[in-house]
Amino acid sequence: MSTAPVSGDSPKIAQWTVRFRWLSAIAFAFIPVILTAAGSAVSQINGTDAATSALTIAAGAGLGAAIGLVIMWKSPPSIREYGFRVPIGVRSLWWFLPLPVTVLIVIATQGIHVPPSVIAAYGVLAIAVALNEEIWFRGIVLTVLQSKGARGAIIGSSILFGVLHLANIFGGESTGAAVLQLVFAVLFGFVAAELVVLTGSLWPAIAWHAAWDFTNYIGGNSTTGIAMIGVGIVCAVILTYAVVLWRRGTARGWALQSETEAQLS
């Protein structure tokens, strides 16, 4: 029976029992990263302009999303169980308020620092990357790890999400910037995974991810003083939200639920 976090129950947790769940999760986690990196490499080799480069990377991410959907379709859980459904039983959009707040903070502190000609291309890229990464990390990886409990799956999938963002070092980012992105990606992935487990839906995480990436793309990933203050405020909001969601999940016994289902599978 699938219901929502606000109503007092928990949605049914999708599970995919595999023999080597951690090795499988790690292997799956590399796929979206490799395909997005391939798109980036092609754009760099061809020396394309910013808009063409964004669309080329989006093509790689889109291919990753398509492959992920095929794997979902062929694996035991249904596409709906993976999270392609309306958030279950959420009575008010206010429950998701911290998500748009983080995006608005970025807009307010970074502004827009790219030419209008590339904004549409960045929109396509943001959507493609969000679909690609959410399908794999909060869809497939989270589902594989959930066979032994939601808590470990949330923590494990978010760590993998963060660690694999270190690949940005090879894209020209400084080590310090990459480490900061790792920490933020772990926190972002943690909340996104909590949202999927609590609502039974990937859509809130996909929408948040796309909006977050888009605002950062058009803001030029600014590192000015005011932008860094904004990032600090965002981290505080996300961390608070993570704690609230964790308490909701604990109160609803998500770990016990998933462990019981694993024993019965």
PDB file of C-alpha atoms in Angstrom:
ATOM      1  CA  MET A   1       0.000   0.000   0.000  1.00  0.00           C
ATOM      2  CA  SER A   2       1.510   3.341  -1.024  1.00  0.00           C
ATOM      3  CA  THR A   3       0.775   6.550   0.802  1.00  0.00           C
ATOM      4  CA  ALA A   4       2.654   9.678   1.709  1.00  0.00           C
ATOM      5  CA  PRO A   5       4.837  11.148   4.393  1.00  0.00           C
ATOM      6  CA  VAL A   6       2.311  13.757   5.373  1.00  0.00           C
ATOM      7  CA  SER A   7      -0.496  11.308   5.938  1.00  0.00           C
ATOM      8  CA  GLY A   8       1.371   9.243   8.526  1.00  0.00           C
ATOM      9  CA  ASP A   9       2.195   6.194   6.399  1.00  0.00           C
ATOM     10  CA  SER A  10       5.117   5.433   4.104  1.00  0.00           C
ATOM     11  CA  PRO A  11       5.080   4.535   0.400  1.00  0.00           C
ATOM     12  CA  LYS A  12       6.080   1.055  -0.641  1.00  0.00           C
ATOM     13  CA  ILE A  13       9.829   0.991  -1.165  1.00  0.00           C
ATOM     14  CA  ALA A  14      11.016  -0.304  -4.540  1.00  0.00           C
ATOM     15  CA  GLN A  15      13.707  -2.964  -4.255  1.00  0.00           C
ATOM     16  CA  TRP A  16      15.913  -4.844  -6.686  1.00  0.00           C
ATOM     17  CA  THR A  17      17.757  -7.691  -5.005  1.00  0.00           C
ATOM     18  CA  VAL A  18      21.066  -8.452  -6.685  1.00  0.00           C
ATOM     19  CA  ARG A  19      23.874 -10.727  -5.590  1.00  0.00           C
ATOM     20  CA  PHE A  20      26.565  -8.075  -5.193  1.00  0.00           C
ATOM     21  CA  ARG A  21      24.522  -5.003  -4.369  1.00  0.00           C
ATOM     22  CA  TRP A  22      27.378  -2.616  -3.568  1.00  0.00           C
ATOM     23  CA  LEU A  23      29.451  -3.590  -6.587  1.00  0.00           C
ATOM     24  CA  SER A  24      26.336  -3.316  -8.725  1.00  0.00           C
ATOM     25  CA  ALA A  25      25.474   0.080  -7.245  1.00  0.00           C
ATOM     26  CA  ILE A  26      28.988   1.396  -7.912  1.00  0.00           C
ATOM     27  CA  ALA A  27      28.945   0.079 -11.481  1.00  0.00           C
ATOM     28  CA  PHE A  28      25.542   1.644 -12.141  1.00  0.00           C
ATOM     29  CA  ALA A  29      26.699   4.949 -10.632  1.00  0.00           C
ATOM     30  CA  PHE A  30      29.535   5.235 -13.148  1.00  0.00           C
ATOM     31  CA  ILE A  31      27.274   4.985 -16.197  1.00  0.00           C
ATOM     32  CA  PRO A  32      25.643   8.465 -16.066  1.00  0.00           C
ATOM     33  CA  VAL A  33      28.984  10.065 -15.208  1.00  0.00           C
ATOM     34  CA  ILE A  34      30.800   8.388 -18.104  1.00  0.00           C
ATOM     35  CA  LEU A  35      28.159   9.316 -20.674  1.00  0.00           C
ATOM     36  CA  THR A  36      27.975  12.948 -19.548  1.00  0.00           C
ATOM     37  CA  ALA A  37      31.784  13.114 -19.536  1.00  0.00           C
ATOM     38  CA  ALA A  38      31.811  11.668 -23.045  1.00  0.00           C
ATOM     39  CA  GLY A  39      29.578  14.495 -24.238  1.00  0.00           C
ATOM     40  CA  SER A  40      31.873  17.000 -22.563  1.00  0.00           C
ATOM     41  CA  ALA A  41      34.946  15.430 -24.169  1.00  0.00           C
ATOM     42  CA  VAL A  42      33.377  15.586 -27.629  1.00  0.00           C
ATOM     43  CA  SER A  43      32.545  19.281 -27.193  1.00  0.00           C
ATOM     44  CA  GLN A  44      36.082  20.048 -26.031  1.00  0.00           C
ATOM     45  CA  ILE A  45      37.690  18.127 -28.886  1.00  0.00           C
ATOM     46  CA  ASN A  46      35.512  19.908 -31.436  1.00  0.00           C
ATOM     47  CA  GLY A  47      36.072  23.292 -29.808  1.00  0.00           C
ATOM     48  CA  THR A  48      32.382  24.207 -30.033  1.00  0.00           C
ATOM     49  CA  ASP A  49      30.787  27.390 -28.739  1.00  0.00           C
ATOM     50  CA  ALA A  50      29.005  27.505 -25.377  1.00  0.00           C
ATOM     51  CA  ALA A  51      25.517  26.735 -26.696  1.00  0.00           C
ATOM     52  CA  THR A  52      26.651  23.850 -28.913  1.00  0.00           C
ATOM     53  CA  SER A  53      28.823  22.516 -26.100  1.00  0.00           C
ATOM     54  CA  ALA A  54      25.852  22.528 -23.696  1.00  0.00           C
ATOM     55  CA  LEU A  55      23.682  20.677 -26.215  1.00  0.00           C
ATOM     56  CA  THR A  56      26.440  18.130 -26.887  1.00  0.00           C
ATOM     57  CA  ILE A  57      26.806  17.391 -23.182  1.00  0.00           C
ATOM     58  CA  ALA A  58      23.003  17.235 -22.933  1.00  0.00           C
ATOM     59  CA  ALA A  59      23.012  14.593 -25.683  1.00  0.00           C
ATOM     60  CA  GLY A  60      25.391  12.438 -23.634  1.00  0.00           C
ATOM     61  CA  ALA A  61      23.269  12.901 -20.513  1.00  0.00           C
ATOM     62  CA  GLY A  62      20.098  12.204 -22.484  1.00  0.00           C
ATOM     63  CA  LEU A  63      21.585   8.958 -23.776  1.00  0.00           C
ATOM     64  CA  GLY A  64      22.387   8.010 -20.186  1.00  0.00           C
ATOM     65  CA  ALA A  65      18.812   8.731 -19.128  1.00  0.00           C
ATOM     66  CA  ALA A  66      17.461   6.605 -21.987  1.00  0.00           C
ATOM     67  CA  ILE A  67      19.703   3.669 -21.066  1.00  0.00           C
ATOM     68  CA  GLY A  68      18.613   4.032 -17.436  1.00  0.00           C
ATOM     69  CA  LEU A  69      14.950   3.895 -18.424  1.00  0.00           C
ATOM     70  CA  VAL A  70      15.567   0.705 -20.417  1.00  0.00           C
ATOM     71  CA  ILE A  71      17.255  -0.907 -17.408  1.00  0.00           C
ATOM     72  CA  MET A  72      14.337   0.139 -15.211  1.00  0.00           C
ATOM     73  CA  TRP A  73      11.908  -1.348 -17.701  1.00  0.00           C
ATOM     74  CA  LYS A  74      13.799  -4.669 -17.820  1.00  0.00           C
ATOM     75  CA  SER A  75      14.413  -4.995 -14.051  1.00  0.00           C
ATOM     76  CA  PRO A  76      11.955  -6.435 -11.458  1.00  0.00           C
ATOM     77  CA  PRO A  77      10.496  -3.147 -10.098  1.00  0.00           C
ATOM     78  CA  SER A  78       8.078  -1.365 -12.387  1.00  0.00           C
ATOM     79  CA  ILE A  79       8.770   2.125 -13.743  1.00  0.00           C
ATOM     80  CA  ARG A  80       6.087   3.389 -11.364  1.00  0.00           C
ATOM     81  CA  GLU A  81       7.708   1.682  -8.376  1.00  0.00           C
ATOM     82  CA  TYR A  82      11.012   3.338  -9.262  1.00  0.00           C
ATOM     83  CA  GLY A  83       9.287   6.677  -8.780  1.00  0.00           C
ATOM     84  CA  PHE A  84       7.752   7.798 -12.063  1.00  0.00           C
ATOM     85  CA  ARG A  85       4.480   8.695 -10.394  1.00  0.00           C
ATOM     86  CA  VAL A  86       2.892  11.645  -8.666  1.00  0.00           C
ATOM     87  CA  PRO A  87       4.177  12.153  -5.090  1.00  0.00           C
ATOM     88  CA  ILE A  88       1.858  10.044  -2.976  1.00  0.00           C
ATOM     89  CA  GLY A  89      -0.545  11.649  -0.530  1.00  0.00           C
ATOM     90  CA  VAL A  90       1.256  14.989  -0.267  1.00  0.00           C
ATOM     91  CA  ARG A  91      -1.581  17.254   0.821  1.00  0.00           C
ATOM     92  CA  SER A  92       0.162  20.590   0.335  1.00  0.00           C
ATOM     93  CA  LEU A  93       2.896  22.000  -1.875  1.00  0.00           C
ATOM     94  CA  TRP A  94       4.189  23.804   1.220  1.00  0.00           C
ATOM     95  CA  TRP A  95       5.836  20.520   2.169  1.00  0.00           C
ATOM     96  CA  PHE A  96       8.325  21.114  -0.671  1.00  0.00           C
ATOM     97  CA  LEU A  97       8.914  24.811   0.116  1.00  0.00           C
ATOM     98  CA  PRO A  98      12.643  24.469   0.987  1.00  0.00           C
ATOM     99  CA  LEU A  99      13.364  23.276  -2.563  1.00  0.00           C
ATOM    100  CA  PRO A 100      12.348  26.443  -4.465  1.00  0.00           C
ATOM    101  CA  VAL A 101      13.778  28.548  -1.631  1.00  0.00           C
ATOM    102  CA  THR A 102      17.280  27.198  -2.337  1.00  0.00           C
ATOM    103  CA  VAL A 103      16.893  28.009  -6.032  1.00  0.00           C
ATOM    104  CA  LEU A 104      15.666  31.551  -5.334  1.00  0.00           C
ATOM    105  CA  ILE A 105      18.646  32.157  -3.045  1.00  0.00           C
ATOM    106  CA  VAL A 106      21.011  31.228  -5.883  1.00  0.00           C
ATOM    107  CA  ILE A 107      19.217  33.532  -8.314  1.00  0.00           C
ATOM    108  CA  ALA A 108      19.328  36.392  -5.805  1.00  0.00           C
ATOM    109  CA  THR A 109      23.027  36.000  -4.984  1.00  0.00           C
ATOM    110  CA  GLN A 110      24.436  35.020  -8.378  1.00  0.00           C
ATOM    111  CA  GLY A 111      22.201  36.709 -10.920  1.00  0.00           C
ATOM    112  CA  ILE A 112      22.613  35.975 -14.636  1.00  0.00           C
ATOM    113  CA  HIS A 113      26.090  36.066 -16.118  1.00  0.00           C
ATOM    114  CA  VAL A 114      25.714  34.337 -19.482  1.00  0.00           C
ATOM    115  CA  PRO A 115      24.592  35.750 -22.839  1.00  0.00           C
ATOM    116  CA  PRO A 116      20.911  35.262 -23.763  1.00  0.00           C
ATOM    117  CA  SER A 117      21.923  33.097 -26.734  1.00  0.00           C
ATOM    118  CA  VAL A 118      22.986  30.207 -24.484  1.00  0.00           C
ATOM    119  CA  ILE A 119      20.212  30.308 -21.871  1.00  0.00           C
ATOM    120  CA  ALA A 120      17.909  27.949 -23.798  1.00  0.00           C
ATOM    121  CA  ALA A 121      20.770  25.487 -24.363  1.00  0.00           C
ATOM    122  CA  TYR A 122      21.534  25.541 -20.645  1.00  0.00           C
ATOM    123  CA  GLY A 123      17.878  24.809 -19.963  1.00  0.00           C
ATOM    124  CA  VAL A 124      18.075  21.690 -22.140  1.00  0.00           C
ATOM    125  CA  LEU A 125      21.318  20.669 -20.432  1.00  0.00           C
ATOM    126  CA  ALA A 126      19.851  21.131 -16.945  1.00  0.00           C
ATOM    127  CA  ILE A 127      16.832  18.948 -17.747  1.00  0.00           C
ATOM    128  CA  ALA A 128      18.965  16.237 -19.395  1.00  0.00           C
ATOM    129  CA  VAL A 129      21.450  16.106 -16.506  1.00  0.00           C
ATOM    130  CA  ALA A 130      18.670  16.045 -13.899  1.00  0.00           C
ATOM    131  CA  LEU A 131      16.876  13.165 -15.620  1.00  0.00           C
ATOM    132  CA  ASN A 132      20.111  11.260 -16.158  1.00  0.00           C
ATOM    133  CA  GLU A 133      21.412  11.549 -12.611  1.00  0.00           C
ATOM    134  CA  GLU A 134      18.089  11.096 -10.837  1.00  0.00           C
ATOM    135  CA  ILE A 135      17.173   8.028 -12.898  1.00  0.00           C
ATOM    136  CA  TRP A 136      20.477   6.402 -12.011  1.00  0.00           C
ATOM    137  CA  PHE A 137      21.270   7.613  -8.485  1.00  0.00           C
ATOM    138  CA  ARG A 138      17.819   8.050  -6.917  1.00  0.00           C
ATOM    139  CA  GLY A 139      16.222   5.464  -9.175  1.00  0.00           C
ATOM    140  CA  ILE A 140      18.440   2.476  -9.896  1.00  0.00           C
ATOM    141  CA  VAL A 141      21.267   2.848  -7.336  1.00  0.00           C
ATOM    142  CA  LEU A 142      18.916   3.689  -4.452  1.00  0.00           C
ATOM    143  CA  THR A 143      16.651   0.765  -5.361  1.00  0.00           C
ATOM    144  CA  VAL A 144      19.544  -1.717  -5.477  1.00  0.00           C
ATOM    145  CA  LEU A 145      20.817  -0.574  -2.075  1.00  0.00           C
ATOM    146  CA  GLN A 146      17.360  -0.525  -0.455  1.00  0.00           C
ATOM    147  CA  SER A 147      17.214  -4.304  -0.263  1.00  0.00           C
ATOM    148  CA  LYS A 148      18.934  -3.993   3.135  1.00  0.00           C
ATOM    149  CA  GLY A 149      17.190  -0.892   4.449  1.00  0.00           C
ATOM    150  CA  ALA A 150      16.347   2.644   3.411  1.00  0.00           C
ATOM    151  CA  ARG A 151      18.749   4.359   5.801  1.00  0.00           C
ATOM    152  CA  GLY A 152      21.835   2.682   4.372  1.00  0.00           C
ATOM    153  CA  ALA A 153      20.534   3.207   0.840  1.00  0.00           C
ATOM    154  CA  ILE A 154      20.054   6.942   1.378  1.00  0.00           C
ATOM    155  CA  ILE A 155      23.513   7.366   2.892  1.00  0.00           C
ATOM    156  CA  GLY A 156      25.256   5.087   0.388  1.00  0.00           C
ATOM    157  CA  SER A 157      23.664   6.565  -2.723  1.00  0.00           C
ATOM    158  CA  SER A 158      24.408  10.123  -1.598  1.00  0.00           C
ATOM    159  CA  ILE A 159      28.068   9.301  -0.920  1.00  0.00           C
ATOM    160  CA  LEU A 160      28.420   7.727  -4.361  1.00  0.00           C
ATOM    161  CA  PHE A 161      26.743  10.779  -5.887  1.00  0.00           C
ATOM    162  CA  GLY A 162      29.185  13.084  -4.135  1.00  0.00           C
ATOM    163  CA  VAL A 163      32.353  11.089  -4.776  1.00  0.00           C
ATOM    164  CA  LEU A 164      31.666  10.773  -8.499  1.00  0.00           C
ATOM    165  CA  HIS A 165      31.358  14.560  -8.734  1.00  0.00           C
ATOM    166  CA  LEU A 166      35.121  14.596  -8.161  1.00  0.00           C
ATOM    167  CA  ALA A 167      35.312  13.733 -11.854  1.00  0.00           C
ATOM    168  CA  ASN A 168      34.866  17.480 -12.402  1.00  0.00           C
ATOM    169  CA  ILE A 169      38.565  17.840 -11.582  1.00  0.00           C
ATOM    170  CA  PHE A 170      39.261  16.369 -15.024  1.00  0.00           C
ATOM    171  CA  GLY A 171      36.996  19.016 -16.539  1.00  0.00           C
ATOM    172  CA  GLY A 172      39.298  21.787 -15.378  1.00  0.00           C
ATOM    173  CA  GLU A 173      37.941  22.599 -11.909  1.00  0.00           C
ATOM    174  CA  SER A 174      40.411  23.297  -9.134  1.00  0.00           C
ATOM    175  CA  THR A 175      40.839  20.696  -6.403  1.00  0.00           C
ATOM    176  CA  GLY A 176      39.350  23.030  -3.794  1.00  0.00           C
ATOM    177  CA  ALA A 177      36.257  23.717  -5.895  1.00  0.00           C
ATOM    178  CA  ALA A 178      35.832  20.016  -6.624  1.00  0.00           C
ATOM    179  CA  VAL A 179      36.018  19.132  -2.916  1.00  0.00           C
ATOM    180  CA  LEU A 180      33.419  21.781  -2.076  1.00  0.00           C
ATOM    181  CA  GLN A 181      31.206  20.390  -4.819  1.00  0.00           C
ATOM    182  CA  LEU A 182      31.678  16.883  -3.402  1.00  0.00           C
ATOM    183  CA  VAL A 183      30.441  17.990   0.026  1.00  0.00           C
ATOM    184  CA  PHE A 184      27.481  19.843  -1.446  1.00  0.00           C
ATOM    185  CA  ALA A 185      26.639  16.944  -3.799  1.00  0.00           C
ATOM    186  CA  VAL A 186      26.532  14.514  -0.851  1.00  0.00           C
ATOM    187  CA  LEU A 187      24.135  16.821   0.985  1.00  0.00           C
ATOM    188  CA  PHE A 188      22.031  17.396  -2.136  1.00  0.00           C
ATOM    189  CA  GLY A 189      21.933  13.659  -2.885  1.00  0.00           C
ATOM    190  CA  PHE A 190      20.972  12.891   0.699  1.00  0.00           C
ATOM    191  CA  VAL A 191      17.887  15.125   0.579  1.00  0.00           C
ATOM    192  CA  ALA A 192      16.943  13.955  -2.922  1.00  0.00           C
ATOM    193  CA  ALA A 193      17.089  10.311  -1.764  1.00  0.00           C
ATOM    194  CA  GLU A 194      15.016  11.110   1.318  1.00  0.00           C
ATOM    195  CA  LEU A 195      12.395  12.749  -0.888  1.00  0.00           C
ATOM    196  CA  VAL A 196      12.171   9.677  -3.122  1.00  0.00           C
ATOM    197  CA  VAL A 197      11.800   7.293  -0.188  1.00  0.00           C
ATOM    198  CA  LEU A 198       9.249   9.465   1.621  1.00  0.00           C
ATOM    199  CA  THR A 199       7.090  10.429  -1.371  1.00  0.00           C
ATOM    200  CA  GLY A 200       7.583   7.378  -3.577  1.00  0.00           C
ATOM    201  CA  SER A 201       8.293   9.748  -6.492  1.00  0.00           C
ATOM    202  CA  LEU A 202      11.341  10.874  -8.470  1.00  0.00           C
ATOM    203  CA  TRP A 203       9.624  14.004  -9.798  1.00  0.00           C
ATOM    204  CA  PRO A 204      10.339  16.381  -6.869  1.00  0.00           C
ATOM    205  CA  ALA A 205      14.037  15.475  -6.998  1.00  0.00           C
ATOM    206  CA  ILE A 206      14.147  15.794 -10.798  1.00  0.00           C
ATOM    207  CA  ALA A 207      12.450  19.211 -10.746  1.00  0.00           C
ATOM    208  CA  TRP A 208      14.711  20.495  -7.951  1.00  0.00           C
ATOM    209  CA  HIS A 209      17.836  19.133  -9.626  1.00  0.00           C
ATOM    210  CA  ALA A 210      16.985  20.718 -12.986  1.00  0.00           C
ATOM    211  CA  ALA A 211      16.116  24.090 -11.440  1.00  0.00           C
ATOM    212  CA  TRP A 212      19.264  24.061  -9.298  1.00  0.00           C
ATOM    213  CA  ASP A 213      21.585  23.257 -12.196  1.00  0.00           C
ATOM    214  CA  PHE A 214      19.911  25.785 -14.491  1.00  0.00           C
ATOM    215  CA  THR A 215      20.230  28.667 -12.042  1.00  0.00           C
ATOM    216  CA  ASN A 216      23.889  27.833 -11.481  1.00  0.00           C
ATOM    217  CA  TYR A 217      24.583  27.536 -15.215  1.00  0.00           C
ATOM    218  CA  ILE A 218      23.083  30.935 -16.012  1.00  0.00           C
ATOM    219  CA  GLY A 219      24.750  32.400 -12.925  1.00  0.00           C
ATOM    220  CA  GLY A 220      28.092  31.311 -14.310  1.00  0.00           C
ATOM    221  CA  ASN A 221      28.770  29.235 -11.170  1.00  0.00           C
ATOM    222  CA  SER A 222      29.824  32.495  -9.565  1.00  0.00           C
ATOM    223  CA  THR A 223      32.329  32.442  -6.695  1.00  0.00           C
ATOM    224  CA  THR A 224      31.975  36.060  -5.619  1.00  0.00           C
ATOM    225  CA  GLY A 225      31.635  36.872  -1.938  1.00  0.00           C
ATOM    226  CA  ILE A 226      27.871  37.341  -2.114  1.00  0.00           C
ATOM    227  CA  ALA A 227      27.517  34.129  -4.105  1.00  0.00           C
ATOM    228  CA  MET A 228      29.454  32.200  -1.448  1.00  0.00           C
ATOM    229  CA  ILE A 229      27.245  33.675   1.261  1.00  0.00           C
ATOM    230  CA  GLY A 230      24.277  32.437  -0.753  1.00  0.00           C
ATOM    231  CA  VAL A 231      25.769  28.967  -0.955  1.00  0.00           C
ATOM    232  CA  GLY A 232      26.270  28.969   2.811  1.00  0.00           C
ATOM    233  CA  ILE A 233      22.629  29.909   3.390  1.00  0.00           C
ATOM    234  CA  VAL A 234      21.509  27.233   0.926  1.00  0.00           C
ATOM    235  CA  CYS A 235      23.582  24.609   2.740  1.00  0.00           C
ATOM    236  CA  ALA A 236      21.969  25.602   6.038  1.00  0.00           C
ATOM    237  CA  VAL A 237      18.479  25.316   4.501  1.00  0.00           C
ATOM    238  CA  ILE A 238      19.242  21.926   2.926  1.00  0.00           C
ATOM    239  CA  LEU A 239      20.849  20.568   6.088  1.00  0.00           C
ATOM    240  CA  THR A 240      17.834  21.612   8.169  1.00  0.00           C
ATOM    241  CA  TYR A 241      15.494  20.061   5.608  1.00  0.00           C
ATOM    242  CA  ALA A 242      17.561  16.855   5.640  1.00  0.00           C
ATOM    243  CA  VAL A 243      17.180  16.572   9.417  1.00  0.00           C
ATOM    244  CA  VAL A 244      13.423  17.182   9.231  1.00  0.00           C
ATOM    245  CA  LEU A 245      13.001  14.552   6.507  1.00  0.00           C
ATOM    246  CA  TRP A 246      15.166  12.057   8.397  1.00  0.00           C
ATOM    247  CA  ARG A 247      13.040  12.441  11.507  1.00  0.00           C
ATOM    248  CA  ARG A 248       9.881  11.931   9.449  1.00  0.00           C
ATOM    249  CA  GLY A 249      11.308   8.781   7.932  1.00  0.00           C
ATOM    250  CA  THR A 250      12.503   7.453  11.276  1.00  0.00           C
ATOM    251  CA  ALA A 251       9.119   8.108  12.838  1.00  0.00           C
ATOM    252  CA  ARG A 252       7.529   6.054  10.072  1.00  0.00           C
ATOM    253  CA  GLY A 253      10.014   3.212  10.485  1.00  0.00           C
ATOM    254  CA  TRP A 254      11.344   3.259   6.912  1.00  0.00           C
ATOM    255  CA  ALA A 255      14.325   1.095   7.776  1.00  0.00           C
ATOM    256  CA  LEU A 256      12.159  -1.533   9.478  1.00  0.00           C
ATOM    257  CA  GLN A 257       9.753  -1.520   6.533  1.00  0.00           C
ATOM    258  CA  SER A 258      12.411  -2.110   3.920  1.00  0.00           C
ATOM    259  CA  GLU A 259      14.234  -4.736   5.989  1.00  0.00           C
ATOM    260  CA  THR A 260      10.979  -6.640   6.525  1.00  0.00           C
ATOM    261  CA  GLU A 261      10.189  -6.560   2.820  1.00  0.00           C
ATOM    262  CA  ALA A 262      13.715  -7.751   2.013  1.00  0.00           C
ATOM    263  CA  GLN A 263      13.246 -10.756   4.312  1.00  0.00           C
ATOM    264  CA  LEU A 264       9.965 -11.619   2.594  1.00  0.00           C
ATOM    265  CA  SER A 265      11.360 -11.252  -0.930  1.00  0.00           C
TER     266      SER A 265
END
